[in-house]
Amino acid sequence: MPTSFMYFTLICFPTFGQTSLPLVINTWSFKNATAAAWEVLQSGGSALDAVEKGCERCQEEQCDGSVGYGGSPDESGETTLDALIMDGNTMEVGAVADLKRIKNAIGVARAVMERTEHTMLVGESATLFAENMGFVTEDLTTVNSLDIFTQWLKGSCQPNYRKNVFPNPSKSCRPYKPIAKLGPEKKLHTNVHSHDTIGMIAFDRYGHIAAGTSTNGLTHKIPGRVGDSPIVGAGAYADSTAGAAAATGDGDVMMRFLPSFLAVEMMRAGTDPSAACKMAISRIKRHYADFFGAIICANATGHYGAACNKVPGLLQFHYMVSNCESDTPLLKSVECF
Ligand code: SD4
């Protein structure tokens, strides 16, 4: 019997009311990450292991330069990482933010979950914790990240995320001082090129769900900036009795609305995944019509969907799915609204 057929019969469990499990869904067209997670599930691994391995693959491959080392240098040229992992059975969460000099952010997030009573560790202290847990410290700078940083300095530090400071941040580099009078809200200048976090949802064969994220955040962010990705309910959320969601986009705006939590609660109340995703995006749109962002959602029966806010540069959102219907990860897309 061919091995693939053996796998198929071994691991695919279509049951009444459920799509066939296991299942992996992740943001953007990060196919190798989907395949890595799927491989874990195929060999009988847990949803948690699948999410960790899938995100780890993206970190190693520096998916689109926005996951892992050597991407999104901050104002001082350093790459720092945010990651989250959530077990939808136990509701345990581990997260790291502003993690420095450690490549495997999702691994450290998992260590926070499994080896501490805490939920999130940040900055240098997270690095120290990681070192103690056996993770290797190394410089996350690459030729590419150094180049991005150098060009940015040469271009008077444009764009940046400062407002209401002196000298004028749209013309000059730091150091800045606050100005007395607050001006109007700064126009959002993030776009499809400065975004691409991996957010992943995995179901094992028993319907246990896990979710996770990994990112290096935003290029030219202010040192210390933490995005939505490591914030539970914002970057991702999972509850095996209701479903899971994971978000990507302008984290500074999105985290104010906990879109992943909102989508999961909508699905718990019976809303189908596509509509739940849309509702989470709509909630943000009401206040920030031009925000850049998307979300993937799956309910407890393994039905899934996605939604995105239509802005120039994001008319369609791509995401990946692996399930028993195909040998290879499938590229899906949704029209933004
Ligand atoms: C952040 N949400 O740090 C992340 C970036 C991202 O798609 O998702 N990019 O704001």
Short mmCIF file of N, CA, C and O in Angstrom, two decimals, residues 114-182:
data_model
loop_
_atom_site.label_atom_id
_atom_site.label_comp_id
_atom_site.label_asym_id
_atom_site.label_seq_id
_atom_site.Cartn_x
_atom_site.Cartn_y
_atom_site.Cartn_z
N GLU A 114 4.84 26.28 29.31
CA GLU A 114 5.03 24.96 29.94
C GLU A 114 5.97 24.96 31.14
O GLU A 114 5.97 24.03 31.93
N ARG A 115 6.78 26.02 31.23
CA ARG A 115 7.79 25.98 32.30
C ARG A 115 7.68 27.14 33.28
O ARG A 115 8.57 27.38 34.08
N THR A 116 6.58 27.89 33.17
CA THR A 116 6.32 28.95 34.15
C THR A 116 4.81 28.99 34.43
O THR A 116 4.02 28.39 33.71
N GLU A 117 4.45 29.73 35.46
CA GLU A 117 3.03 29.95 35.77
C GLU A 117 2.55 31.23 35.08
O GLU A 117 1.41 31.64 35.26
N HIS A 118 3.45 31.89 34.34
CA HIS A 118 3.11 33.16 33.71
C HIS A 118 2.51 32.95 32.32
O HIS A 118 2.50 31.84 31.79
N THR A 119 2.08 34.06 31.74
CA THR A 119 1.55 34.03 30.38
C THR A 119 2.48 34.73 29.40
O THR A 119 2.63 34.28 28.28
N MET A 120 3.15 35.79 29.84
CA MET A 120 3.99 36.54 28.89
C MET A 120 5.27 37.06 29.55
O MET A 120 5.22 37.53 30.68
N LEU A 121 6.36 36.94 28.85
CA LEU A 121 7.62 37.55 29.29
C LEU A 121 8.10 38.48 28.18
O LEU A 121 7.87 38.21 27.00
N VAL A 122 8.78 39.56 28.57
CA VAL A 122 9.18 40.54 27.56
C VAL A 122 10.65 40.96 27.67
O VAL A 122 11.26 40.87 28.74
N GLY A 123 11.16 41.46 26.55
CA GLY A 123 12.44 42.14 26.49
C GLY A 123 13.63 41.31 26.95
O GLY A 123 13.69 40.10 26.76
N GLU A 124 14.61 42.02 27.53
CA GLU A 124 15.85 41.36 27.96
C GLU A 124 15.57 40.23 28.94
O GLU A 124 16.29 39.23 28.96
N SER A 125 14.55 40.39 29.77
CA SER A 125 14.26 39.36 30.76
C SER A 125 13.74 38.09 30.09
O SER A 125 14.00 36.98 30.56
N ALA A 126 13.03 38.27 29.00
CA ALA A 126 12.58 37.10 28.23
C ALA A 126 13.78 36.39 27.62
O ALA A 126 13.83 35.15 27.56
N THR A 127 14.75 37.18 27.17
CA THR A 127 15.97 36.59 26.60
C THR A 127 16.72 35.78 27.67
O THR A 127 17.17 34.66 27.41
N LEU A 128 16.81 36.35 28.85
CA LEU A 128 17.50 35.66 29.95
C LEU A 128 16.79 34.35 30.28
O LEU A 128 17.41 33.30 30.44
N PHE A 129 15.47 34.42 30.34
CA PHE A 129 14.67 33.21 30.59
C PHE A 129 14.96 32.17 29.51
O PHE A 129 15.18 30.99 29.79
N ALA A 130 14.96 32.62 28.25
CA ALA A 130 15.18 31.70 27.14
C ALA A 130 16.56 31.04 27.26
O ALA A 130 16.69 29.82 27.07
N GLU A 131 17.55 31.85 27.59
CA GLU A 131 18.91 31.31 27.75
C GLU A 131 18.91 30.22 28.83
O GLU A 131 19.50 29.16 28.66
N ASN A 132 18.23 30.52 29.92
CA ASN A 132 18.17 29.54 31.01
C ASN A 132 17.47 28.25 30.59
O ASN A 132 17.76 27.18 31.11
N MET A 133 16.56 28.39 29.63
CA MET A 133 15.82 27.22 29.14
C MET A 133 16.56 26.52 28.01
O MET A 133 16.04 25.60 27.38
N GLY A 134 17.76 26.99 27.71
CA GLY A 134 18.59 26.29 26.73
C GLY A 134 18.57 26.86 25.33
O GLY A 134 19.18 26.28 24.42
N PHE A 135 17.88 27.97 25.11
CA PHE A 135 17.89 28.59 23.77
C PHE A 135 19.21 29.35 23.60
O PHE A 135 19.73 29.93 24.55
N VAL A 136 19.69 29.35 22.37
CA VAL A 136 20.98 29.99 22.08
C VAL A 136 20.77 31.47 21.76
O VAL A 136 19.84 31.81 21.03
N THR A 137 21.62 32.33 22.29
CA THR A 137 21.52 33.75 21.92
C THR A 137 22.47 34.04 20.74
O THR A 137 23.57 33.50 20.69
N GLU A 138 21.99 34.83 19.84
CA GLU A 138 22.81 35.22 18.68
C GLU A 138 22.28 36.54 18.12
O GLU A 138 21.14 36.93 18.40
N ASP A 139 23.11 37.19 17.34
CA ASP A 139 22.70 38.46 16.74
C ASP A 139 21.65 38.18 15.66
O ASP A 139 21.86 37.31 14.80
N LEU A 140 20.53 38.88 15.69
CA LEU A 140 19.48 38.64 14.70
C LEU A 140 19.63 39.53 13.46
O LEU A 140 18.82 39.46 12.54
N THR A 141 20.67 40.35 13.46
CA THR A 141 20.91 41.25 12.32
C THR A 141 21.45 40.46 11.13
O THR A 141 22.27 39.56 11.30
N THR A 142 21.00 40.82 9.94
CA THR A 142 21.53 40.22 8.71
C THR A 142 21.95 41.35 7.77
O THR A 142 21.65 42.53 8.03
N VAL A 143 22.60 40.98 6.69
CA VAL A 143 23.01 41.98 5.69
C VAL A 143 21.77 42.76 5.25
O VAL A 143 21.79 43.99 5.12
N ASN A 144 20.68 42.03 5.05
CA ASN A 144 19.45 42.65 4.57
C ASN A 144 18.86 43.63 5.60
O ASN A 144 18.49 44.76 5.25
N SER A 145 18.81 43.22 6.86
CA SER A 145 18.20 44.11 7.86
C SER A 145 19.09 45.34 8.07
O SER A 145 18.59 46.44 8.31
N LEU A 146 20.40 45.13 7.97
CA LEU A 146 21.33 46.25 8.12
C LEU A 146 21.14 47.23 6.96
O LEU A 146 21.15 48.46 7.15
N ASP A 147 20.91 46.69 5.78
CA ASP A 147 20.71 47.52 4.61
C ASP A 147 19.42 48.35 4.74
O ASP A 147 19.41 49.56 4.46
N ILE A 148 18.35 47.69 5.19
CA ILE A 148 17.07 48.41 5.37
C ILE A 148 17.27 49.56 6.36
O ILE A 148 16.83 50.69 6.14
N PHE A 149 17.99 49.25 7.43
CA PHE A 149 18.23 50.25 8.47
C PHE A 149 19.08 51.41 7.94
O PHE A 149 18.76 52.58 8.15
N THR A 150 20.13 51.08 7.22
CA THR A 150 21.04 52.11 6.71
C THR A 150 20.32 53.04 5.73
O THR A 150 20.46 54.26 5.78
N GLN A 151 19.52 52.43 4.86
CA GLN A 151 18.76 53.24 3.89
C GLN A 151 17.79 54.17 4.61
O GLN A 151 17.58 55.31 4.21
N TRP A 152 17.21 53.66 5.65
CA TRP A 152 16.23 54.44 6.42
C TRP A 152 16.90 55.64 7.08
O TRP A 152 16.39 56.76 7.04
N LEU A 153 18.08 55.40 7.65
CA LEU A 153 18.83 56.50 8.27
C LEU A 153 19.18 57.56 7.22
O LEU A 153 19.02 58.75 7.44
N LYS A 154 19.64 57.07 6.07
CA LYS A 154 20.02 57.98 4.98
C LYS A 154 18.83 58.81 4.53
O LYS A 154 18.97 59.95 4.10
N GLY A 155 17.64 58.22 4.60
CA GLY A 155 16.42 58.91 4.15
C GLY A 155 15.75 59.67 5.28
O GLY A 155 14.50 59.72 5.33
N SER A 156 16.51 60.19 6.19
CA SER A 156 15.99 60.99 7.32
C SER A 156 14.96 60.22 8.16
O SER A 156 13.98 60.78 8.63
N CYS A 157 15.18 58.91 8.27
CA CYS A 157 14.35 58.06 9.16
C CYS A 157 12.87 58.08 8.75
O CYS A 157 11.98 58.16 9.61
N GLN A 158 12.63 58.01 7.43
CA GLN A 158 11.25 57.98 6.93
C GLN A 158 10.91 56.61 6.38
O GLN A 158 11.74 56.05 5.67
N PRO A 159 9.73 56.04 6.65
CA PRO A 159 8.73 56.58 7.57
C PRO A 159 9.08 56.19 9.01
O PRO A 159 9.96 55.37 9.24
N ASN A 160 8.38 56.78 9.95
CA ASN A 160 8.52 56.36 11.34
C ASN A 160 7.17 56.47 12.04
O ASN A 160 6.20 56.88 11.44
N TYR A 161 7.15 56.10 13.30
CA TYR A 161 5.87 56.01 14.02
C TYR A 161 5.71 57.10 15.08
O TYR A 161 4.96 56.94 16.03
N ARG A 162 6.42 58.20 14.91
CA ARG A 162 6.37 59.28 15.89
C ARG A 162 5.31 60.31 15.53
O ARG A 162 5.02 60.53 14.35
N LYS A 163 4.77 60.97 16.54
CA LYS A 163 3.89 62.12 16.30
C LYS A 163 3.95 63.05 17.51
O LYS A 163 4.32 62.61 18.61
N ASN A 164 3.58 64.29 17.29
CA ASN A 164 3.56 65.29 18.37
C ASN A 164 4.91 65.43 19.08
O ASN A 164 4.97 65.47 20.31
N VAL A 165 5.97 65.41 18.29
CA VAL A 165 7.31 65.58 18.85
C VAL A 165 8.10 66.60 18.02
O VAL A 165 7.70 66.95 16.90
N PHE A 166 9.19 67.04 18.61
CA PHE A 166 10.10 67.95 17.93
C PHE A 166 11.49 67.33 17.93
O PHE A 166 11.88 66.75 18.93
N PRO A 167 12.31 67.40 16.87
CA PRO A 167 11.99 67.98 15.57
C PRO A 167 10.92 67.19 14.82
O PRO A 167 10.62 66.06 15.18
N ASN A 168 10.38 67.83 13.79
CA ASN A 168 9.30 67.25 13.00
C ASN A 168 9.66 65.83 12.53
O ASN A 168 10.58 65.65 11.74
N PRO A 169 8.93 64.83 13.02
CA PRO A 169 9.30 63.44 12.70
C PRO A 169 9.10 63.07 11.23
O PRO A 169 9.63 62.06 10.78
N SER A 170 8.35 63.89 10.48
CA SER A 170 8.19 63.57 9.06
C SER A 170 9.35 64.13 8.24
O SER A 170 9.40 63.99 7.01
N LYS A 171 10.31 64.73 8.95
CA LYS A 171 11.49 65.26 8.25
C LYS A 171 12.79 64.84 8.91
O LYS A 171 13.82 64.77 8.25
N SER A 172 12.74 64.58 10.21
CA SER A 172 14.01 64.39 10.93
C SER A 172 14.05 63.10 11.74
O SER A 172 13.02 62.55 12.12
N CYS A 173 15.29 62.71 12.04
CA CYS A 173 15.52 61.53 12.89
C CYS A 173 15.44 61.91 14.37
O CYS A 173 15.33 63.09 14.70
N ARG A 174 15.51 60.90 15.24
CA ARG A 174 15.53 61.15 16.68
C ARG A 174 16.90 61.71 17.07
O ARG A 174 17.83 61.62 16.26
N PRO A 175 17.11 62.24 18.27
CA PRO A 175 16.17 62.19 19.40
C PRO A 175 15.04 63.22 19.26
O PRO A 175 15.24 64.28 18.68
N TYR A 176 13.90 62.86 19.81
CA TYR A 176 12.73 63.73 19.77
C TYR A 176 12.35 64.16 21.19
O TYR A 176 12.60 63.43 22.15
N LYS A 177 11.70 65.31 21.23
CA LYS A 177 11.13 65.79 22.51
C LYS A 177 9.64 66.04 22.27
O LYS A 177 9.25 66.41 21.17
N PRO A 178 8.82 65.87 23.31
CA PRO A 178 7.39 66.12 23.09
C PRO A 178 7.12 67.60 22.83
O PRO A 178 7.80 68.46 23.39
N ILE A 179 6.14 67.90 21.97
CA ILE A 179 5.73 69.30 21.79
C ILE A 179 4.48 69.52 22.66
O ILE A 179 3.76 68.56 22.97
N ALA A 180 4.25 70.78 23.02
CA ALA A 180 3.19 71.07 24.00
C ALA A 180 1.80 70.75 23.46
O ALA A 180 0.96 70.18 24.14
N LYS A 181 1.56 71.10 22.18
CA LYS A 181 0.20 71.00 21.64
C LYS A 181 0.05 69.71 20.83
O LYS A 181 0.84 69.46 19.91
N LEU A 182 -0.96 68.91 21.16
CA LEU A 182 -1.17 67.68 20.41
C LEU A 182 -1.90 67.97 19.11
O LEU A 182 -2.90 68.68 19.09
#
